[in-house]
Short mmCIF file of N, CA and C in Angstrom, two decimals:
data_model
loop_
_atom_site.label_atom_id
_atom_site.label_comp_id
_atom_site.label_asym_id
_atom_site.label_seq_id
_atom_site.Cartn_x
_atom_site.Cartn_y
_atom_site.Cartn_z
N UNK A 8 105.95 90.19 116.20
CA UNK A 8 107.03 89.08 115.33
C UNK A 8 108.52 89.76 115.65
N UNK A 9 109.31 89.07 115.97
CA UNK A 9 110.73 89.65 116.20
C UNK A 9 111.79 89.59 115.17
N UNK A 10 112.38 90.60 114.78
CA UNK A 10 113.21 90.81 113.53
C UNK A 10 114.52 89.76 114.09
N UNK A 11 115.15 88.96 113.32
CA UNK A 11 116.15 88.42 113.76
C UNK A 11 117.42 89.22 113.67
N UNK A 12 118.46 89.32 114.59
CA UNK A 12 119.55 90.05 114.65
C UNK A 12 120.33 90.14 113.21
N UNK A 13 120.89 91.39 113.04
CA UNK A 13 121.87 91.52 111.85
C UNK A 13 123.11 90.99 112.16
N UNK A 14 123.61 90.30 111.60
CA UNK A 14 125.28 89.57 111.83
C UNK A 14 126.13 90.23 111.00
N UNK A 15 127.17 90.59 111.66
CA UNK A 15 128.36 91.38 111.02
C UNK A 15 129.78 90.56 111.58
N UNK A 16 130.37 89.94 110.70
CA UNK A 16 131.70 89.46 111.09
C UNK A 16 132.84 90.14 110.65
N UNK A 17 133.48 90.80 111.40
CA UNK A 17 134.45 91.67 111.13
C UNK A 17 136.06 91.01 111.23
N UNK A 18 135.78 89.61 111.39
CA UNK A 18 137.13 89.04 111.38
C UNK A 18 137.87 88.96 110.07
N UNK A 19 137.25 88.59 109.10
CA UNK A 19 138.00 88.68 107.84
C UNK A 19 138.75 89.80 107.50
N UNK A 20 137.90 91.03 107.77
CA UNK A 20 138.40 92.26 107.31
C UNK A 20 139.49 92.56 108.17
N UNK A 21 139.76 92.41 109.40
CA UNK A 21 140.46 92.78 110.09
C UNK A 21 141.95 91.76 110.04
N UNK A 22 141.61 90.48 109.40
CA UNK A 22 142.68 89.56 109.16
C UNK A 22 143.49 90.23 108.02
N UNK A 23 142.82 90.74 107.02
CA UNK A 23 143.42 91.68 105.74
C UNK A 23 143.88 93.02 106.24
N UNK A 24 143.94 93.41 107.46
CA UNK A 24 144.64 94.54 107.78
C UNK A 24 143.52 95.74 107.57
N UNK A 25 142.40 95.56 107.41
CA UNK A 25 141.28 96.46 107.16
C UNK A 25 140.65 97.06 108.59
N UNK A 26 140.19 98.23 108.38
CA UNK A 26 139.62 98.99 109.47
C UNK A 26 137.87 98.85 109.63
N UNK A 27 137.16 98.15 110.57
CA UNK A 27 135.94 97.89 110.48
C UNK A 27 134.93 98.83 110.88
N UNK A 28 135.46 99.89 111.51
CA UNK A 28 134.40 100.68 112.11
C UNK A 28 133.55 101.38 111.11
N UNK A 29 133.74 101.51 109.75
CA UNK A 29 132.64 102.17 108.73
C UNK A 29 131.58 101.00 108.32
N UNK A 30 132.25 99.72 108.50
CA UNK A 30 131.36 98.50 108.28
C UNK A 30 130.41 98.39 109.37
N UNK A 31 130.90 98.67 110.51
CA UNK A 31 130.01 98.41 111.72
C UNK A 31 128.74 99.57 111.64
N UNK A 32 129.35 100.99 111.47
CA UNK A 32 128.17 102.04 111.33
C UNK A 32 127.34 101.83 110.30
N UNK A 33 127.82 101.23 109.11
CA UNK A 33 126.80 101.10 108.13
C UNK A 33 125.89 99.88 108.32
N UNK A 34 126.42 99.09 109.21
CA UNK A 34 125.30 97.99 109.49
C UNK A 34 124.36 98.52 110.75
N UNK A 35 124.90 99.25 111.52
CA UNK A 35 123.74 99.99 112.35
C UNK A 35 122.98 100.80 111.70
N UNK A 36 123.23 101.44 110.76
CA UNK A 36 122.39 102.24 109.70
C UNK A 36 121.21 101.36 109.09
N UNK A 37 121.61 100.19 108.75
CA UNK A 37 120.76 99.27 108.12
C UNK A 37 119.50 98.27 109.25
N UNK A 38 120.05 98.65 110.40
CA UNK A 38 119.10 98.01 111.27
C UNK A 38 117.58 98.45 111.25
N UNK A 39 116.70 97.62 111.51
CA UNK A 39 115.38 98.13 111.60
C UNK A 39 114.97 98.34 113.04
N UNK A 40 114.03 99.04 113.18
CA UNK A 40 113.61 99.67 114.75
C UNK A 40 113.44 98.17 115.45
N UNK A 41 114.43 98.16 116.69
CA UNK A 41 114.23 97.04 117.61
C UNK A 41 115.05 95.93 117.24
N UNK A 42 115.72 96.09 116.17
CA UNK A 42 116.71 94.80 115.65
C UNK A 42 118.17 95.26 116.25
N UNK A 43 118.81 93.95 116.82
CA UNK A 43 119.90 93.65 117.37
C UNK A 43 120.85 93.51 116.26
N UNK A 44 122.06 94.06 116.77
CA UNK A 44 123.23 93.60 115.80
C UNK A 44 124.25 92.87 116.63
N UNK A 45 124.54 91.71 115.83
CA UNK A 45 125.34 90.56 116.28
C UNK A 45 126.68 90.63 115.91
N UNK A 46 127.73 91.07 116.46
CA UNK A 46 129.07 91.28 115.93
C UNK A 46 130.12 90.38 116.15
N UNK A 47 130.96 89.87 115.25
CA UNK A 47 132.03 88.76 115.62
C UNK A 47 133.32 89.64 115.42
N UNK A 48 134.13 89.53 116.34
CA UNK A 48 135.61 90.16 116.23
C UNK A 48 136.59 89.29 116.90
N UNK A 49 137.93 89.38 116.47
CA UNK A 49 138.82 88.64 116.92
C UNK A 49 139.31 89.03 118.48
N UNK A 50 138.56 90.00 119.04
CA UNK A 50 138.84 90.54 120.21
C UNK A 50 137.74 91.00 120.74
N UNK A 51 137.81 91.36 122.20
CA UNK A 51 136.62 92.18 122.83
C UNK A 51 136.72 93.61 122.19
N UNK A 52 135.74 94.13 121.72
CA UNK A 52 135.88 95.62 121.03
C UNK A 52 135.41 96.57 121.89
N UNK A 53 136.13 96.68 123.10
CA UNK A 53 135.66 97.69 124.28
C UNK A 53 135.36 99.06 123.81
N UNK A 54 136.37 99.54 123.11
CA UNK A 54 136.04 100.96 122.76
C UNK A 54 134.78 101.21 121.96
N UNK A 55 133.96 100.29 121.19
CA UNK A 55 132.88 100.22 120.50
C UNK A 55 131.76 100.18 121.43
N UNK A 56 132.20 99.85 122.69
CA UNK A 56 130.83 99.94 123.59
C UNK A 56 130.30 101.25 123.92
N UNK A 57 131.04 102.23 123.97
CA UNK A 57 130.85 103.58 124.35
C UNK A 57 130.18 104.40 123.16
N UNK A 58 130.50 103.98 122.02
CA UNK A 58 130.03 104.33 120.74
C UNK A 58 128.71 103.97 120.42
N UNK A 59 128.44 102.56 120.67
CA UNK A 59 127.04 102.00 120.63
C UNK A 59 126.07 102.72 121.68
N UNK A 60 126.71 102.58 122.92
CA UNK A 60 125.89 103.19 123.98
C UNK A 60 125.35 104.94 123.62
N UNK A 61 126.48 105.49 122.94
CA UNK A 61 125.84 106.95 122.60
C UNK A 61 124.90 106.83 121.37
N UNK A 62 124.97 105.78 121.01
CA UNK A 62 123.72 105.63 119.78
C UNK A 62 122.60 104.78 120.54
N UNK A 63 122.48 104.29 121.67
CA UNK A 63 121.30 103.72 122.24
C UNK A 63 121.49 102.46 122.25
N UNK A 64 122.59 101.82 122.24
CA UNK A 64 122.56 100.28 122.26
C UNK A 64 123.33 99.86 123.49
N UNK A 65 122.50 98.87 124.04
CA UNK A 65 123.15 98.20 125.29
C UNK A 65 124.18 97.01 124.62
N UNK A 66 125.06 96.53 125.46
CA UNK A 66 125.68 95.21 124.76
C UNK A 66 126.15 94.04 125.70
N UNK A 67 125.93 93.00 125.16
CA UNK A 67 126.48 91.83 125.94
C UNK A 67 127.45 91.07 125.11
N UNK A 68 128.65 91.02 125.77
CA UNK A 68 129.64 90.31 125.03
C UNK A 68 130.25 89.15 125.83
N UNK A 69 130.43 88.05 124.79
CA UNK A 69 130.90 86.87 125.62
C UNK A 69 132.21 86.35 124.30
N UNK A 70 133.05 85.71 124.91
CA UNK A 70 134.26 85.04 124.41
C UNK A 70 133.69 83.56 123.81
N UNK A 71 133.84 83.65 122.50
CA UNK A 71 133.65 82.34 121.85
C UNK A 71 134.95 81.62 121.52
N UNK A 72 134.80 80.57 120.55
CA UNK A 72 135.99 79.44 120.28
C UNK A 72 137.09 80.26 119.86
N UNK A 73 138.32 79.81 119.97
CA UNK A 73 139.47 80.26 119.29
C UNK A 73 139.78 81.84 120.00
N UNK A 74 139.28 82.15 121.06
CA UNK A 74 139.44 83.45 121.56
C UNK A 74 138.82 84.55 120.86
N UNK A 75 137.89 84.42 119.90
CA UNK A 75 137.06 85.29 119.40
C UNK A 75 136.12 85.89 120.15
N UNK A 76 135.40 86.88 119.74
CA UNK A 76 134.21 87.39 120.69
C UNK A 76 132.95 87.36 119.90
N UNK A 77 131.88 87.45 120.46
CA UNK A 77 130.53 87.72 119.95
C UNK A 77 129.97 88.84 120.92
N UNK A 78 129.49 90.03 120.24
CA UNK A 78 128.87 90.97 121.07
C UNK A 78 127.59 91.21 120.51
N UNK A 79 126.58 91.33 121.33
CA UNK A 79 125.10 91.45 120.72
C UNK A 79 124.57 92.98 121.12
N UNK A 80 124.63 93.77 120.30
CA UNK A 80 124.04 95.26 120.55
C UNK A 80 122.42 95.23 120.42
N UNK A 81 121.81 95.58 121.65
CA UNK A 81 120.28 95.74 121.66
C UNK A 81 119.98 97.11 121.59
N UNK A 82 119.16 97.61 120.85
CA UNK A 82 118.68 99.00 121.16
C UNK A 82 117.83 99.16 122.40
N UNK A 83 118.09 100.27 122.92
CA UNK A 83 117.22 100.60 124.16
C UNK A 83 115.76 100.93 123.76
N UNK A 84 114.81 100.34 124.48
CA UNK A 84 113.56 100.81 123.98
C UNK A 84 113.12 102.12 124.45
N UNK A 85 112.33 102.92 123.45
CA UNK A 85 111.90 104.34 123.84
C UNK A 85 111.08 104.25 124.93
N UNK A 86 111.18 105.42 125.87
CA UNK A 86 110.22 105.41 127.05
C UNK A 86 109.03 106.11 126.89
N UNK A 87 108.93 106.64 125.55
CA UNK A 87 107.57 107.52 125.56
C UNK A 87 107.50 107.36 123.87
N UNK A 88 106.42 108.52 123.45
CA UNK A 88 106.30 108.48 121.97
C UNK A 88 107.10 109.43 121.43
N UNK A 89 108.48 109.60 121.67
CA UNK A 89 109.39 110.41 120.98
C UNK A 89 109.44 109.80 119.62
N UNK A 90 109.50 110.73 118.60
CA UNK A 90 109.67 110.45 117.40
C UNK A 90 111.21 110.38 116.98
N UNK A 91 111.93 109.68 116.28
CA UNK A 91 113.05 109.60 116.02
C UNK A 91 113.47 109.52 114.47
N UNK A 92 114.54 110.13 114.00
CA UNK A 92 114.78 110.07 112.39
C UNK A 92 115.43 108.61 112.30
N UNK A 93 115.14 108.34 110.96
CA UNK A 93 115.34 107.02 110.47
C UNK A 93 116.83 106.47 110.60
N UNK A 94 117.80 107.75 110.53
CA UNK A 94 119.29 107.41 110.58
C UNK A 94 119.73 107.42 112.05
N UNK A 95 118.72 107.75 112.97
CA UNK A 95 119.54 107.52 114.39
C UNK A 95 119.04 106.38 115.21
N UNK A 96 119.72 106.17 116.19
CA UNK A 96 119.43 105.22 117.40
C UNK A 96 118.69 105.93 118.35
N UNK A 97 118.22 105.04 119.36
CA UNK A 97 117.80 105.82 120.53
C UNK A 97 118.61 106.85 121.08
N UNK A 98 117.76 108.28 121.48
CA UNK A 98 118.59 109.33 121.85
C UNK A 98 118.92 109.43 123.38
N UNK A 99 118.75 108.30 124.01
CA UNK A 99 118.72 108.31 125.37
C UNK A 99 120.57 108.40 125.63
N UNK A 100 121.25 107.76 124.71
CA UNK A 100 122.61 107.76 125.06
C UNK A 100 123.38 108.83 124.27
N UNK A 101 122.67 109.88 123.91
CA UNK A 101 123.28 111.28 123.24
C UNK A 101 123.97 112.04 124.56
N UNK A 102 125.11 112.75 124.16
CA UNK A 102 125.56 113.73 125.23
C UNK A 102 124.60 114.89 125.53
N UNK A 103 124.91 115.57 126.39
CA UNK A 103 124.11 116.69 126.71
C UNK A 103 124.09 117.86 125.84
N UNK A 104 123.06 118.57 125.52
CA UNK A 104 123.13 119.65 124.57
C UNK A 104 124.04 120.72 124.99
N UNK A 105 124.81 121.11 123.70
CA UNK A 105 125.75 122.02 123.88
C UNK A 105 125.25 123.50 123.57
N UNK A 106 124.04 123.30 123.03
CA UNK A 106 123.20 124.65 122.51
C UNK A 106 121.93 124.31 122.71
N UNK A 107 121.22 125.59 123.16
CA UNK A 107 119.73 125.51 123.24
C UNK A 107 119.32 126.60 122.50
N UNK A 108 117.80 126.28 121.52
CA UNK A 108 117.33 127.56 121.08
C UNK A 108 115.95 127.31 121.59
N UNK A 109 115.42 128.48 121.70
CA UNK A 109 113.92 128.59 122.15
C UNK A 109 113.44 129.49 120.89
N UNK A 110 112.53 128.58 119.84
CA UNK A 110 112.21 129.24 118.68
C UNK A 110 110.55 129.42 118.69
N UNK A 111 109.87 129.31 119.79
CA UNK A 111 108.55 129.13 119.84
C UNK A 111 107.80 130.48 119.26
N UNK A 112 108.46 131.59 119.32
CA UNK A 112 107.59 132.72 118.85
C UNK A 112 107.96 133.13 117.36
N UNK A 113 108.69 132.33 116.93
CA UNK A 113 108.99 132.54 115.47
C UNK A 113 108.31 131.91 114.40
N UNK A 114 107.80 132.67 113.35
CA UNK A 114 107.08 132.04 112.05
C UNK A 114 107.66 131.21 111.33
N UNK A 115 107.30 130.13 110.48
CA UNK A 115 108.07 129.40 109.64
C UNK A 115 108.17 130.33 108.43
N UNK A 116 109.52 130.30 107.72
CA UNK A 116 110.61 129.26 107.92
C UNK A 116 111.62 129.54 108.76
N UNK A 117 111.41 130.74 109.52
CA UNK A 117 112.57 131.30 110.37
C UNK A 117 113.20 130.21 111.33
N UNK A 118 112.49 129.52 112.01
CA UNK A 118 113.00 128.26 112.94
C UNK A 118 114.00 127.47 112.36
N UNK A 119 113.38 126.85 110.94
CA UNK A 119 114.38 125.91 109.98
C UNK A 119 115.64 126.76 109.85
N UNK A 120 115.33 127.69 109.31
CA UNK A 120 116.59 128.62 108.87
C UNK A 120 117.62 128.89 110.03
N UNK A 121 117.16 129.13 111.13
CA UNK A 121 118.01 129.33 112.37
C UNK A 121 118.69 128.08 112.95
N UNK A 122 117.92 126.97 112.80
CA UNK A 122 118.49 125.78 113.20
C UNK A 122 119.51 125.02 112.29
N UNK A 123 119.15 125.25 111.01
CA UNK A 123 120.35 124.86 109.98
C UNK A 123 121.44 125.54 109.96
N UNK A 124 121.47 127.11 110.13
CA UNK A 124 122.56 127.72 110.47
C UNK A 124 123.18 127.49 111.68
N UNK A 125 122.73 127.17 112.75
CA UNK A 125 123.25 126.80 114.10
C UNK A 125 124.09 125.64 113.95
N UNK A 126 123.41 124.46 113.04
CA UNK A 126 123.86 123.39 113.15
C UNK A 126 125.38 123.25 112.26
N UNK A 127 125.36 124.32 111.42
CA UNK A 127 126.57 124.27 110.74
C UNK A 127 127.83 124.72 111.55
N UNK A 128 127.63 125.50 112.57
CA UNK A 128 128.52 125.77 113.47
C UNK A 128 129.07 125.09 114.65
N UNK A 129 128.22 123.88 114.87
CA UNK A 129 128.43 123.05 115.51
C UNK A 129 129.48 121.82 115.16
N UNK A 130 130.01 121.06 116.11
CA UNK A 130 130.91 120.04 115.67
C UNK A 130 130.16 118.71 115.93
N UNK A 131 130.60 117.71 114.61
CA UNK A 131 129.87 116.44 114.81
C UNK A 131 130.00 115.70 116.07
N UNK A 132 128.73 115.06 116.23
CA UNK A 132 128.43 114.26 117.67
C UNK A 132 128.09 115.35 118.61
N UNK A 133 128.09 116.55 118.65
CA UNK A 133 127.58 117.36 119.76
C UNK A 133 125.98 117.59 119.18
N UNK A 134 125.37 117.95 120.30
CA UNK A 134 123.79 118.15 120.34
C UNK A 134 123.29 119.41 120.83
N UNK A 135 122.00 119.80 120.00
CA UNK A 135 121.40 120.85 120.11
C UNK A 135 120.08 120.72 120.67
N UNK A 136 119.45 121.26 121.59
CA UNK A 136 118.11 121.24 122.19
C UNK A 136 117.31 122.44 121.47
N UNK A 137 116.19 121.99 120.91
CA UNK A 137 115.31 123.10 120.32
C UNK A 137 113.86 122.90 121.01
N UNK A 138 113.37 124.46 121.06
CA UNK A 138 111.92 124.38 121.54
C UNK A 138 111.20 125.07 120.27
N UNK A 139 110.07 124.41 119.79
CA UNK A 139 109.45 125.04 118.54
C UNK A 139 107.87 125.10 118.95
N UNK A 140 107.17 125.88 118.17
CA UNK A 140 105.70 126.08 118.24
C UNK A 140 104.95 125.09 117.89
N UNK A 141 105.59 124.36 116.45
CA UNK A 141 104.91 123.31 115.83
C UNK A 141 105.93 122.17 115.65
N UNK A 142 105.52 121.08 115.12
CA UNK A 142 106.49 119.84 114.77
C UNK A 142 106.72 120.42 113.45
N UNK A 143 108.11 120.38 113.32
CA UNK A 143 108.88 120.69 111.99
C UNK A 143 109.12 119.88 110.91
N UNK A 144 107.67 119.51 110.26
CA UNK A 144 107.65 118.48 109.29
C UNK A 144 108.72 118.83 108.20
N UNK A 145 108.86 119.95 107.81
CA UNK A 145 109.79 120.33 106.57
C UNK A 145 111.55 120.29 107.11
N UNK A 146 111.64 120.30 108.19
CA UNK A 146 112.79 120.48 108.77
C UNK A 146 113.39 118.98 108.85
N UNK A 147 112.48 118.02 109.19
CA UNK A 147 113.20 116.66 109.46
C UNK A 147 113.99 116.11 108.14
N UNK A 148 113.49 116.13 106.99
CA UNK A 148 114.15 115.68 105.97
C UNK A 148 115.61 116.50 105.49
N UNK A 149 115.57 117.68 106.03
CA UNK A 149 116.75 118.44 105.86
C UNK A 149 117.68 118.04 106.71
N UNK A 150 117.50 118.02 107.82
CA UNK A 150 118.30 117.45 108.92
C UNK A 150 119.03 116.03 108.45
N UNK A 151 118.24 115.19 107.95
CA UNK A 151 118.85 113.93 107.67
C UNK A 151 119.53 113.93 106.29
N UNK A 152 119.16 114.98 105.41
CA UNK A 152 119.94 115.02 104.28
C UNK A 152 121.42 115.50 104.55
N UNK A 153 121.67 116.26 105.80
CA UNK A 153 122.89 116.74 106.17
C UNK A 153 123.48 115.88 106.92
N UNK A 154 123.03 114.76 107.30
CA UNK A 154 123.78 113.67 107.99
C UNK A 154 123.48 113.95 109.64
N UNK A 155 122.41 114.76 110.04
CA UNK A 155 122.18 114.90 111.28
C UNK A 155 121.15 114.21 111.73
N UNK A 156 121.05 113.68 112.91
CA UNK A 156 119.92 112.88 113.69
C UNK A 156 119.00 113.68 114.43
N UNK A 157 117.82 113.31 114.54
CA UNK A 157 116.95 114.11 115.62
C UNK A 157 116.03 113.29 116.32
N UNK A 158 115.58 113.50 117.30
CA UNK A 158 114.49 113.04 118.23
C UNK A 158 113.75 113.83 118.82
N UNK A 159 112.44 113.95 118.63
CA UNK A 159 111.50 114.78 119.45
C UNK A 159 110.19 114.31 119.66
N UNK A 160 109.41 115.30 120.50
CA UNK A 160 108.10 115.09 121.03
C UNK A 160 107.28 116.23 121.34
N UNK A 161 106.26 116.21 121.49
CA UNK A 161 105.50 117.62 122.27
C UNK A 161 105.55 117.37 123.79
N UNK A 162 105.54 118.47 124.19
CA UNK A 162 105.49 118.53 125.77
C UNK A 162 104.37 117.99 126.23
N UNK A 163 104.17 117.93 127.51
CA UNK A 163 102.97 117.19 128.09
C UNK A 163 101.53 117.94 127.99
N UNK A 164 101.72 119.43 127.58
CA UNK A 164 100.56 120.10 127.14
C UNK A 164 100.32 120.13 125.71
N UNK A 165 101.26 119.43 124.93
CA UNK A 165 101.10 119.49 123.45
C UNK A 165 101.09 120.66 122.94
N UNK A 166 101.73 121.71 123.39
CA UNK A 166 102.04 123.10 122.85
C UNK A 166 103.33 123.24 122.31
N UNK A 167 104.11 122.70 122.90
CA UNK A 167 105.58 123.06 122.42
C UNK A 167 106.30 121.62 122.17
N UNK A 168 106.87 121.73 120.72
CA UNK A 168 107.58 120.48 120.29
C UNK A 168 109.03 120.70 120.74
N UNK A 169 109.66 119.66 121.51
CA UNK A 169 110.96 119.57 121.95
C UNK A 169 111.70 118.83 121.02
N UNK A 170 113.17 119.27 120.67
CA UNK A 170 113.65 118.38 119.64
C UNK A 170 115.20 118.36 119.87
N UNK A 171 115.75 117.42 119.98
CA UNK A 171 117.19 117.13 120.36
C UNK A 171 117.74 116.71 118.71
N UNK A 172 118.91 117.37 118.49
CA UNK A 172 119.56 117.30 117.08
C UNK A 172 121.04 116.95 117.37
N UNK A 173 121.30 115.82 116.93
CA UNK A 173 122.89 115.57 116.99
C UNK A 173 123.59 115.73 115.69
N UNK A 174 124.50 116.51 115.87
CA UNK A 174 125.07 116.93 114.63
C UNK A 174 126.01 115.85 113.90
N UNK A 175 125.79 115.56 112.56
CA UNK A 175 126.69 114.49 112.01
C UNK A 175 127.25 115.22 110.99
N UNK A 176 127.93 114.22 109.89
CA UNK A 176 128.70 114.82 108.73
C UNK A 176 128.03 114.27 107.63
N UNK A 177 127.55 115.06 106.83
CA UNK A 177 126.80 114.58 105.52
C UNK A 177 127.63 113.48 104.60
N UNK A 178 126.88 112.69 104.46
CA UNK A 178 127.35 111.56 103.58
C UNK A 178 127.77 110.43 104.39
N UNK A 179 128.42 110.53 105.40
CA UNK A 179 128.85 109.16 106.30
C UNK A 179 128.01 108.99 107.47
N UNK A 180 127.29 110.02 108.03
CA UNK A 180 126.47 109.70 109.10
C UNK A 180 127.05 109.28 110.51
N UNK A 181 128.62 109.21 110.65
CA UNK A 181 129.17 109.01 111.66
C UNK A 181 128.91 110.13 112.68
N UNK A 182 129.21 109.89 113.94
CA UNK A 182 129.22 110.68 115.04
C UNK A 182 130.05 110.48 115.99
N UNK A 183 131.31 110.22 115.74
CA UNK A 183 132.29 110.04 116.75
C UNK A 183 133.65 110.74 116.78
#
């Protein structure tokens, strides 16, 4: 069953002089897996295309009546069995990792402690790549609670858990 697109019309907000970015990001957070976002704006929101691409969305834009625009953002399908945090879009559009941590030789909770400490020193929107000996089930909610996004899976041998963590800002979840 296909989930109908979530529709967001920012034209009234812009007409009142408001800034629609937070409303758009809130709508993205509300999307169900595989759900499209249909956005209506009084102009073609070109700068938003890169922001949404970084969140794993492709777009189709078309001009509609009165010079307004309709843009449909479609999530890119996951190519494998990668698990993704509920607050994240697809990780394919994330920037290259700025930092890498190989923590496969450490026992819990040391990997979690090091990852959270490293995340505190990184800028919002940047990405960290981590190698772990096991799936970090207790780390996942801690990352989301701090506003970070994550995606991860086991390597082909099933021995190392690979993880990308995109640094966020606690509370707003924005990454731009």
